[in-house]
mmCIF file of C-alpha atoms and ligand atoms in Angstrom:
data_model
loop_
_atom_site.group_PDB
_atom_site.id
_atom_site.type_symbol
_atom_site.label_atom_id
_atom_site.label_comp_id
_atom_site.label_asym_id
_atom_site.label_seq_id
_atom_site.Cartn_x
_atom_site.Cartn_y
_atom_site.Cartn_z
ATOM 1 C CA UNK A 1 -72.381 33.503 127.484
ATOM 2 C CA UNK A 2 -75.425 36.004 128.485
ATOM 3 C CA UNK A 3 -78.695 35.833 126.573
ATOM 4 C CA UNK A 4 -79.334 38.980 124.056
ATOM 5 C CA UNK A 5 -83.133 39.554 123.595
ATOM 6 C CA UNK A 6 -81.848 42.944 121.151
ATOM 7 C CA UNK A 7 -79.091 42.795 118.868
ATOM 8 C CA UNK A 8 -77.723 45.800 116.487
ATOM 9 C CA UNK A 9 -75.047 45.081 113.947
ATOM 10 C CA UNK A 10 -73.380 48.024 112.872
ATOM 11 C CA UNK A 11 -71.293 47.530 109.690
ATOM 12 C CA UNK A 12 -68.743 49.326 107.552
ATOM 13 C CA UNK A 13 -66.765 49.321 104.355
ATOM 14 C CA UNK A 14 -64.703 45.236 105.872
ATOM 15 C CA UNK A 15 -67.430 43.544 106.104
ATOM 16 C CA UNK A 16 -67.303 44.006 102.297
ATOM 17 C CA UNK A 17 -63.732 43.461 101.409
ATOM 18 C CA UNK A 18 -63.846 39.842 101.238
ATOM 19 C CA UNK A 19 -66.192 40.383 98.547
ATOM 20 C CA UNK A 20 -63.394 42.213 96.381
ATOM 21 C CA UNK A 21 -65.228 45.720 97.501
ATOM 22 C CA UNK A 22 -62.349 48.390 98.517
ATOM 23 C CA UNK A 23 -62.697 50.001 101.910
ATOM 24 C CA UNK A 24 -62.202 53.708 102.484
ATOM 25 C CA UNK A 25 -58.751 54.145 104.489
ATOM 26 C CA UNK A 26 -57.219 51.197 103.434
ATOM 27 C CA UNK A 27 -55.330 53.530 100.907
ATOM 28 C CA UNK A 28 -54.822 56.849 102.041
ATOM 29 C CA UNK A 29 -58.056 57.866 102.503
ATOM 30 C CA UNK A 30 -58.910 57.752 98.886
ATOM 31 C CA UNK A 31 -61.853 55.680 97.390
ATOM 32 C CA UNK A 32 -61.268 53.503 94.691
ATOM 33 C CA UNK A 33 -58.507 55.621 93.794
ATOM 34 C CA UNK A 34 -60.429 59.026 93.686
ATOM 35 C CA UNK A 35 -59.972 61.852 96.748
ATOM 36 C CA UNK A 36 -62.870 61.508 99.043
ATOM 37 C CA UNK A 37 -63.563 65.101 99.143
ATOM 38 C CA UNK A 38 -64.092 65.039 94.811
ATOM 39 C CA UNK A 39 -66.675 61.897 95.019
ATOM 40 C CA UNK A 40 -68.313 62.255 98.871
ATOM 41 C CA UNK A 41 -68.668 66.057 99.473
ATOM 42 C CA UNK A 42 -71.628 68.222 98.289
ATOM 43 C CA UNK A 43 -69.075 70.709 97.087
ATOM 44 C CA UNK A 44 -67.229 68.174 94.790
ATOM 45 C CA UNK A 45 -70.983 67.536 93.350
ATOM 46 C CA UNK A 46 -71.590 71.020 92.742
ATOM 47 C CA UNK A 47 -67.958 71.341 91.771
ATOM 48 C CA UNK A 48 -68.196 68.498 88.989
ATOM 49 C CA UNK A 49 -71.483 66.765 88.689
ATOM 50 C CA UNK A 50 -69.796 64.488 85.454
ATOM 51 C CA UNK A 51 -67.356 63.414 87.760
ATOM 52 C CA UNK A 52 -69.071 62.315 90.787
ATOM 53 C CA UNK A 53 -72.388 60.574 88.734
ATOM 54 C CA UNK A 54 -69.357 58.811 86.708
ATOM 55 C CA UNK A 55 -67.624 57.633 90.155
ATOM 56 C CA UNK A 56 -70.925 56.091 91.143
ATOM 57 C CA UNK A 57 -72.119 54.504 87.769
ATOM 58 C CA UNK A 58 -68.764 52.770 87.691
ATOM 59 C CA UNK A 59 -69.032 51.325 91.587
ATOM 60 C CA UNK A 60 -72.188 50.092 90.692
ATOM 61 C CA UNK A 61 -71.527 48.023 88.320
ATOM 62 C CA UNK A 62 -68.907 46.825 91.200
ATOM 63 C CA UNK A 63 -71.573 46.448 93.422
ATOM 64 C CA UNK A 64 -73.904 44.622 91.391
ATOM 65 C CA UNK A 65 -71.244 41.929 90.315
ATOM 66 C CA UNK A 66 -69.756 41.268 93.802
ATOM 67 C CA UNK A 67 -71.625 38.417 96.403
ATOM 68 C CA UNK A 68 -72.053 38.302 100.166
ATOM 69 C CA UNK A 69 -69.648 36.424 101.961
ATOM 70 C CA UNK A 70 -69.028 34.365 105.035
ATOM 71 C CA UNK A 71 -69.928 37.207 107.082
ATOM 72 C CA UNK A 72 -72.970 39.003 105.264
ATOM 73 C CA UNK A 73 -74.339 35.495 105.639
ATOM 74 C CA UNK A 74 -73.261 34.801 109.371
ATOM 75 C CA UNK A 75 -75.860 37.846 110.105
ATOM 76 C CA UNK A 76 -78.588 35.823 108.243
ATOM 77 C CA UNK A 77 -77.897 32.935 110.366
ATOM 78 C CA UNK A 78 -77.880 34.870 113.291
ATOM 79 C CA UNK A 79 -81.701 36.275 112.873
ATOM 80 C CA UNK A 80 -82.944 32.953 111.495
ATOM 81 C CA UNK A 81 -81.191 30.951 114.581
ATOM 82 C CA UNK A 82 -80.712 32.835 117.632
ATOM 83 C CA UNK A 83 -83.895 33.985 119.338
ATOM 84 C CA UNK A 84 -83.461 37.821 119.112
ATOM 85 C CA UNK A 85 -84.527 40.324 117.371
ATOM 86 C CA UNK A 86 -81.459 41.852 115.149
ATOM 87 C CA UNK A 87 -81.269 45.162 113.337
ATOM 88 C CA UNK A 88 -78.442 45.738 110.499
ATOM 89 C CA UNK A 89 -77.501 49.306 109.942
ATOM 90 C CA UNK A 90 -74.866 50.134 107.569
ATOM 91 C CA UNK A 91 -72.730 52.602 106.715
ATOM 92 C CA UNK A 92 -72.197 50.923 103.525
ATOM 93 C CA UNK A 93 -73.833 51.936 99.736
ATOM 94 C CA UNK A 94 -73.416 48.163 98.534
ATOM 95 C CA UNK A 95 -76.190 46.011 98.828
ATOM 96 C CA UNK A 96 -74.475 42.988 100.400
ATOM 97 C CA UNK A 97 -76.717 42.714 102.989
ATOM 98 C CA UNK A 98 -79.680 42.570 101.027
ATOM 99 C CA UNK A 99 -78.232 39.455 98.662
ATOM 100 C CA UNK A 100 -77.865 37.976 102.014
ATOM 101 C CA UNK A 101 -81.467 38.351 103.234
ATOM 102 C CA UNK A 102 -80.321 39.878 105.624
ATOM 103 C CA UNK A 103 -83.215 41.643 107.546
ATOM 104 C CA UNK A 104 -84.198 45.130 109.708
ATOM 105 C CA UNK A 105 -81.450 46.858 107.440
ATOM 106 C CA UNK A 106 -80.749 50.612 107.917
ATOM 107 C CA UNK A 107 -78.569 52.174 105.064
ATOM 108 C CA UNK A 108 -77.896 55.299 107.110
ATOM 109 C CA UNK A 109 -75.305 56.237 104.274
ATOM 110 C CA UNK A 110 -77.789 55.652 101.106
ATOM 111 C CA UNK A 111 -77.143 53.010 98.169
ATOM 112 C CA UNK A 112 -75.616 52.938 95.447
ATOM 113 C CA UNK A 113 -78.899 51.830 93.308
ATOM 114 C CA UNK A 114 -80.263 55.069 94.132
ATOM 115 C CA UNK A 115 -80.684 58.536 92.971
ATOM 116 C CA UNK A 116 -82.292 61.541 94.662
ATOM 117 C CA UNK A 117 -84.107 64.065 92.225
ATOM 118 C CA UNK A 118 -82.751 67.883 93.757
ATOM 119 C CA UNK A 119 -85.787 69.154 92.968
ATOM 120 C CA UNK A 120 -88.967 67.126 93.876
ATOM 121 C CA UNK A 121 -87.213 64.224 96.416
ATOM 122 C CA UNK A 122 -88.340 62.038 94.313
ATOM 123 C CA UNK A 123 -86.174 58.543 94.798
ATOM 124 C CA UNK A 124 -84.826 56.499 91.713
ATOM 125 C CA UNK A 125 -83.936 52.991 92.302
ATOM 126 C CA UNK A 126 -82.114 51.542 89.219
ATOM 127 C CA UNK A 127 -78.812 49.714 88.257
ATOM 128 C CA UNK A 128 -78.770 51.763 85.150
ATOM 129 C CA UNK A 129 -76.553 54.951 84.888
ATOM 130 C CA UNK A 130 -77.689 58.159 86.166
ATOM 131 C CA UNK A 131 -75.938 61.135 84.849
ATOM 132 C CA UNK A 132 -76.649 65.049 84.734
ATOM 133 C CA UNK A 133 -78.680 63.877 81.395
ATOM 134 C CA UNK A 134 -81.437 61.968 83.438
ATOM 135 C CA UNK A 135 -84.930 63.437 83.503
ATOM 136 C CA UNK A 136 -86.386 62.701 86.747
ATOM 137 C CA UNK A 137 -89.794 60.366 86.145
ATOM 138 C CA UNK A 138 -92.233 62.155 88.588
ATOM 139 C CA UNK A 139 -91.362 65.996 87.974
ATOM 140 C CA UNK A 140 -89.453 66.084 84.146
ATOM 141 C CA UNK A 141 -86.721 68.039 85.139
ATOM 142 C CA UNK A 142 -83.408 66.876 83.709
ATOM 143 C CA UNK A 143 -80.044 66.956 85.235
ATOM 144 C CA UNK A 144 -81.045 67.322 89.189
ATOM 145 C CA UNK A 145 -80.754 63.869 89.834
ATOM 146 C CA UNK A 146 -77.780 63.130 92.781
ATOM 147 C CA UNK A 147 -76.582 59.551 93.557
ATOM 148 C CA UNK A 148 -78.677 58.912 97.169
ATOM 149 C CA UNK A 149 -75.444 58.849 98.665
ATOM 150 C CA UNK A 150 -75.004 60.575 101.905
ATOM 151 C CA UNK A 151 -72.138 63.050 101.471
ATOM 152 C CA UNK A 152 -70.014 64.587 104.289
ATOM 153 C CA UNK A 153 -71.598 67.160 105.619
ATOM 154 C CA UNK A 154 -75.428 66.036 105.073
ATOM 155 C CA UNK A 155 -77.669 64.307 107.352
ATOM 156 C CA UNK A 156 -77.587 60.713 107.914
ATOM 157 C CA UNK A 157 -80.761 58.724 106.801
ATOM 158 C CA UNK A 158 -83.337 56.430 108.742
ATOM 159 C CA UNK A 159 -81.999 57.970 112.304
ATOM 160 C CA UNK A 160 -85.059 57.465 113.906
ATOM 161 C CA UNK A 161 -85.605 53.698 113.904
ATOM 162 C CA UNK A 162 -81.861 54.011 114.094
ATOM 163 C CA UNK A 163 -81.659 55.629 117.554
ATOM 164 C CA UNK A 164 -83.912 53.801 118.907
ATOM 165 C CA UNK A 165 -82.576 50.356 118.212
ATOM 166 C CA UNK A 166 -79.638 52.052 120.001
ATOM 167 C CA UNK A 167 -81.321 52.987 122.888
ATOM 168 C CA UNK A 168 -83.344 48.909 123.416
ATOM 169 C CA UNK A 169 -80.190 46.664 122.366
ATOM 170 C CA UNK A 170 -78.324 44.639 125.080
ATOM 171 C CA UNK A 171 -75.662 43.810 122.800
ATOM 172 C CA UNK A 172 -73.903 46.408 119.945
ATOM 173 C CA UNK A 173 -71.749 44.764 117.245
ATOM 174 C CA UNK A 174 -69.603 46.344 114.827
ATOM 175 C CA UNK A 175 -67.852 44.602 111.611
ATOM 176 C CA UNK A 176 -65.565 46.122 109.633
ATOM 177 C CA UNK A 177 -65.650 50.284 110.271
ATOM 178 C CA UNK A 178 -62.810 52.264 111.788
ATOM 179 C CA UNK A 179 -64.663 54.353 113.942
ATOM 180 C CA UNK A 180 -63.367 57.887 111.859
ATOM 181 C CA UNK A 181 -66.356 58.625 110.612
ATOM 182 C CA UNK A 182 -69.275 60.501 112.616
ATOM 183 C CA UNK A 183 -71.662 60.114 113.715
ATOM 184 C CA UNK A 184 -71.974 56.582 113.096
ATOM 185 C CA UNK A 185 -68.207 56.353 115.246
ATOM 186 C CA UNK A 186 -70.347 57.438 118.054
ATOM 187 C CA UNK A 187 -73.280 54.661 118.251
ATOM 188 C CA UNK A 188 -71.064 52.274 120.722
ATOM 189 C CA UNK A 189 -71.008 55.145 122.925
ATOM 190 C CA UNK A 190 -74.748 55.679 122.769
ATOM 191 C CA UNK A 191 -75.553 51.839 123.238
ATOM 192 C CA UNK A 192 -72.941 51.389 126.179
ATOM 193 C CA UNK A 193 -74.727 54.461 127.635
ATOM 194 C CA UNK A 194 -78.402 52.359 127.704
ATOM 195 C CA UNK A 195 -76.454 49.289 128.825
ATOM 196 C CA UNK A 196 -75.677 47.098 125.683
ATOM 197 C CA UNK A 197 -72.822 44.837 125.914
ATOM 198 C CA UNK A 198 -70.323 45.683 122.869
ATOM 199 C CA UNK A 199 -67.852 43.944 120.961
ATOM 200 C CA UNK A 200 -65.949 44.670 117.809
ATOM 201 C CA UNK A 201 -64.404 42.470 114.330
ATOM 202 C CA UNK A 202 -61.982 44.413 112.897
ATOM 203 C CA UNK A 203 -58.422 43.728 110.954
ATOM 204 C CA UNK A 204 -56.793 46.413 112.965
ATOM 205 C CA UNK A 205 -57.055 48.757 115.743
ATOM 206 C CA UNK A 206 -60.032 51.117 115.723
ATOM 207 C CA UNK A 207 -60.325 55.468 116.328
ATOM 208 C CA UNK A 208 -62.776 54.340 119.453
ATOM 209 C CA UNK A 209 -61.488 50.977 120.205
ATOM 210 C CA UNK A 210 -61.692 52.002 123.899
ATOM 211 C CA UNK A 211 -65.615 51.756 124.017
ATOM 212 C CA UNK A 212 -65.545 48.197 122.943
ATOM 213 C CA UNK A 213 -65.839 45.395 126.174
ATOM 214 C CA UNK A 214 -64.594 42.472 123.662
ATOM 215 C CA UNK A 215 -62.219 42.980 119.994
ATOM 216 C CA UNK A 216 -61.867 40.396 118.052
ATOM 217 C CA UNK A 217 -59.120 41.019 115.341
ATOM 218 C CA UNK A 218 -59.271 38.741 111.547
ATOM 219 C CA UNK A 219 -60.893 39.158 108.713
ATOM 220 C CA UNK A 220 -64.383 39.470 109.534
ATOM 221 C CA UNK A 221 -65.433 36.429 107.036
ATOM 222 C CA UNK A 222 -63.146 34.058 108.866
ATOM 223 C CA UNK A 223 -64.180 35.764 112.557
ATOM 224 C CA UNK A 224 -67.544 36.345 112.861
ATOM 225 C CA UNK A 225 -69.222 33.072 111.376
ATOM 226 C CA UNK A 226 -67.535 31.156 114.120
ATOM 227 C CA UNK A 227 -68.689 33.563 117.075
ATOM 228 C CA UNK A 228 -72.204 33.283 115.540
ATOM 229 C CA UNK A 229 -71.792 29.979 115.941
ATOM 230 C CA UNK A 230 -71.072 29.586 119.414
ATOM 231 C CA UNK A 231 -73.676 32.252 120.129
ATOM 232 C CA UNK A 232 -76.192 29.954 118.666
ATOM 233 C CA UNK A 233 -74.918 26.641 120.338
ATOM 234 C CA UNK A 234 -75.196 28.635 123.582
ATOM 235 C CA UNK A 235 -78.719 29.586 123.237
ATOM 236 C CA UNK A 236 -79.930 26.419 122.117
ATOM 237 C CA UNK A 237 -77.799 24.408 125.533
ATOM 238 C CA UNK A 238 -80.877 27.220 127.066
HETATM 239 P P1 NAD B 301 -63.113 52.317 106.489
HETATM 240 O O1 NAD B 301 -62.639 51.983 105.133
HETATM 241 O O2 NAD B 301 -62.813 53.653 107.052
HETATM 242 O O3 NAD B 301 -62.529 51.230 107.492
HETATM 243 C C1 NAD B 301 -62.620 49.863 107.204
HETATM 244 C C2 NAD B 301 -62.381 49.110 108.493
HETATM 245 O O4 NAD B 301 -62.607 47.740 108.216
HETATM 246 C C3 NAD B 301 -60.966 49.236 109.037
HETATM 247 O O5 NAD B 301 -61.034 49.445 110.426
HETATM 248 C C4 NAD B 301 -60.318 47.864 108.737
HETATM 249 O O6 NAD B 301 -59.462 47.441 109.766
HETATM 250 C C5 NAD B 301 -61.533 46.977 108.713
HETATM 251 N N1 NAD B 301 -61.395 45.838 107.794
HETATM 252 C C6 NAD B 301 -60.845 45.789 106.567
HETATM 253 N N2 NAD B 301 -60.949 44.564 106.048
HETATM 254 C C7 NAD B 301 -61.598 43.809 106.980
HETATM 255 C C8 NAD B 301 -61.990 42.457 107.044
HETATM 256 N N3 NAD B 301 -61.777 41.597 106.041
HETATM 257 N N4 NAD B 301 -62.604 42.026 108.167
HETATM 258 C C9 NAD B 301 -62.837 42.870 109.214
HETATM 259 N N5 NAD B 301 -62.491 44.151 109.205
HETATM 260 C C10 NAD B 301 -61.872 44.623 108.093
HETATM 261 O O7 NAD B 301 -64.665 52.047 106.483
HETATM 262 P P2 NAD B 301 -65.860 52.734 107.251
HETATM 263 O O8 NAD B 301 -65.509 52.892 108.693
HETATM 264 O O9 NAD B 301 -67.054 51.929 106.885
HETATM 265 O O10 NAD B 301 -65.988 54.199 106.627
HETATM 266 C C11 NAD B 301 -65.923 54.362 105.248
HETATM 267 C C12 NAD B 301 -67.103 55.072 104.609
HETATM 268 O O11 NAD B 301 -66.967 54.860 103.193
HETATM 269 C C13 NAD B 301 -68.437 54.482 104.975
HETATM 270 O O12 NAD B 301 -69.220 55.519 105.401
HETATM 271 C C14 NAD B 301 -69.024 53.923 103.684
HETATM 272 O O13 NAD B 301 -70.228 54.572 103.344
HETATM 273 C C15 NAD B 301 -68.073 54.265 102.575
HETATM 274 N N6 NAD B 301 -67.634 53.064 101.822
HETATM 275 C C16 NAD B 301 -68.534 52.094 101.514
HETATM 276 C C17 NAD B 301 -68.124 50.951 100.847
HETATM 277 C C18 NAD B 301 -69.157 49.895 100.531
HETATM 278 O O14 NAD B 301 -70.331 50.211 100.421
HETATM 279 N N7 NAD B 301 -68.768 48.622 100.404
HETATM 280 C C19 NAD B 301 -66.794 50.791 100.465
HETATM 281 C C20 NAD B 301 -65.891 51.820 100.777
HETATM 282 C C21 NAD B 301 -66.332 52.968 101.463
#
């Protein structure tokens, strides 16, 4: 196996199903049960504030109840063990990675235990609810607070650091995402371009499976802990 000195993990909604989190397609496109275009578009938010800030209070709670598993903590075994230096960026609002200690994490999407104040860009971080009822704590102003959620259309956070980790890594992994949704579907391609090595842990076939060099097909929990493994046993034969 070659030596990676730069490692970027890009992961989506599986990585998180084996903690009891639903992922997006899985069921029709809808999330938890609600149409994607009502709960993740900035005209379903202008449409029906209620709704959406309800949506996210109630995934929250989700969120804050559910643990890493196998694979969330395969990642923290991988920067503790194998000597490179390894970025996480997610697509996903949970904080999984994070009750992994998992480090260098990029939630390009937002999280869920965050709010965005509409008028001053002020940024909330609470489990608590936020509704169209919450006064924002640096400027007053009550009811312009919006889950920091990245909704289609709007631009995806932290893509600085992010596009440059994609431009230095020798090796791109992705766990869990089905390669639909853009940009993000289009990092391989911008890592293959510099060089990087890529490989892919997924249940089933991906939208850009072609850009991958290596797929590995499980449940990601069950998959990726073992090829950490023999990464690490590799590195450590020298
Ligand atoms: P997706 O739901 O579109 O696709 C999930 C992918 O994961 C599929 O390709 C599926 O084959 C694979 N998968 C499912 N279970 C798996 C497992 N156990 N092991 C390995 N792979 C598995 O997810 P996406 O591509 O991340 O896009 C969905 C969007 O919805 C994201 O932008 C994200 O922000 C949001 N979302 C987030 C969460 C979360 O935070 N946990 C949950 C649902 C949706």
């Amino acid at each position: 196996m070659k030596k990676y000195s730069r490692i970027l993990i890009l992961t989506g909604a599986g990585i998180s199903a084996e903690s009891g989190l639903a992922t997006f397609r899985s069921s029709n496109g809808l999330w938890n049960n609600h149409k994607v275009e009502d709960v993740a578009s900035v005209e379903g938010f202008q449409r029906n504030p209620d709704y959406v800030h309800d949506f996210y209070n109630n995934l929250k709670t989700e969120i804050q109840q559910a643990k890493p598993n196998a694979a969330h903590l395969a990642i923290t075994r991988l920067q503790q063990e194998y000597p490179a230096h390894v970025d996480v960026v997610t697509q996903n609002v949970d904080t999984l990675h994070e009750k992994a200690k998992n480090q260098n994490i990029y939630h390009i999407h937002g999280q869920i235990n965050q709010a965005v104040c509409l008028n001053c860009g002020h940024i909330l971080e609470t489990w608590g609810d936020v509704d169209t009822q919450t006064i924002c704590p640096q400027c007053n102003v009550m009811g312009m607070m919006k889950p920091n959620i990245v909704f289609f259309g709007e631009n995806l956070l932290c893509m600085d650091s992010v596009e440059e980790a994609l431009r230095h890594c020798d090796l791109f992994i992705s766990i869990g995402t089905s390669g639909v949704v853009y940009p993000a579907a289009g990092f391989v391609q911008t890592a293959k371009y510099y060089g990087a090595d890529t490989i892919e842990f997924t249940l089933d076939t991906t939208a850009n499976n072609y850009l991958f060099d290596q797929h590995v097909y499980g449940k990601a929990g069950e998959t990726f802990p073992l090829w950490v493994d023999g990464l690490i046993q590799e590195a450590k034969k020298g």
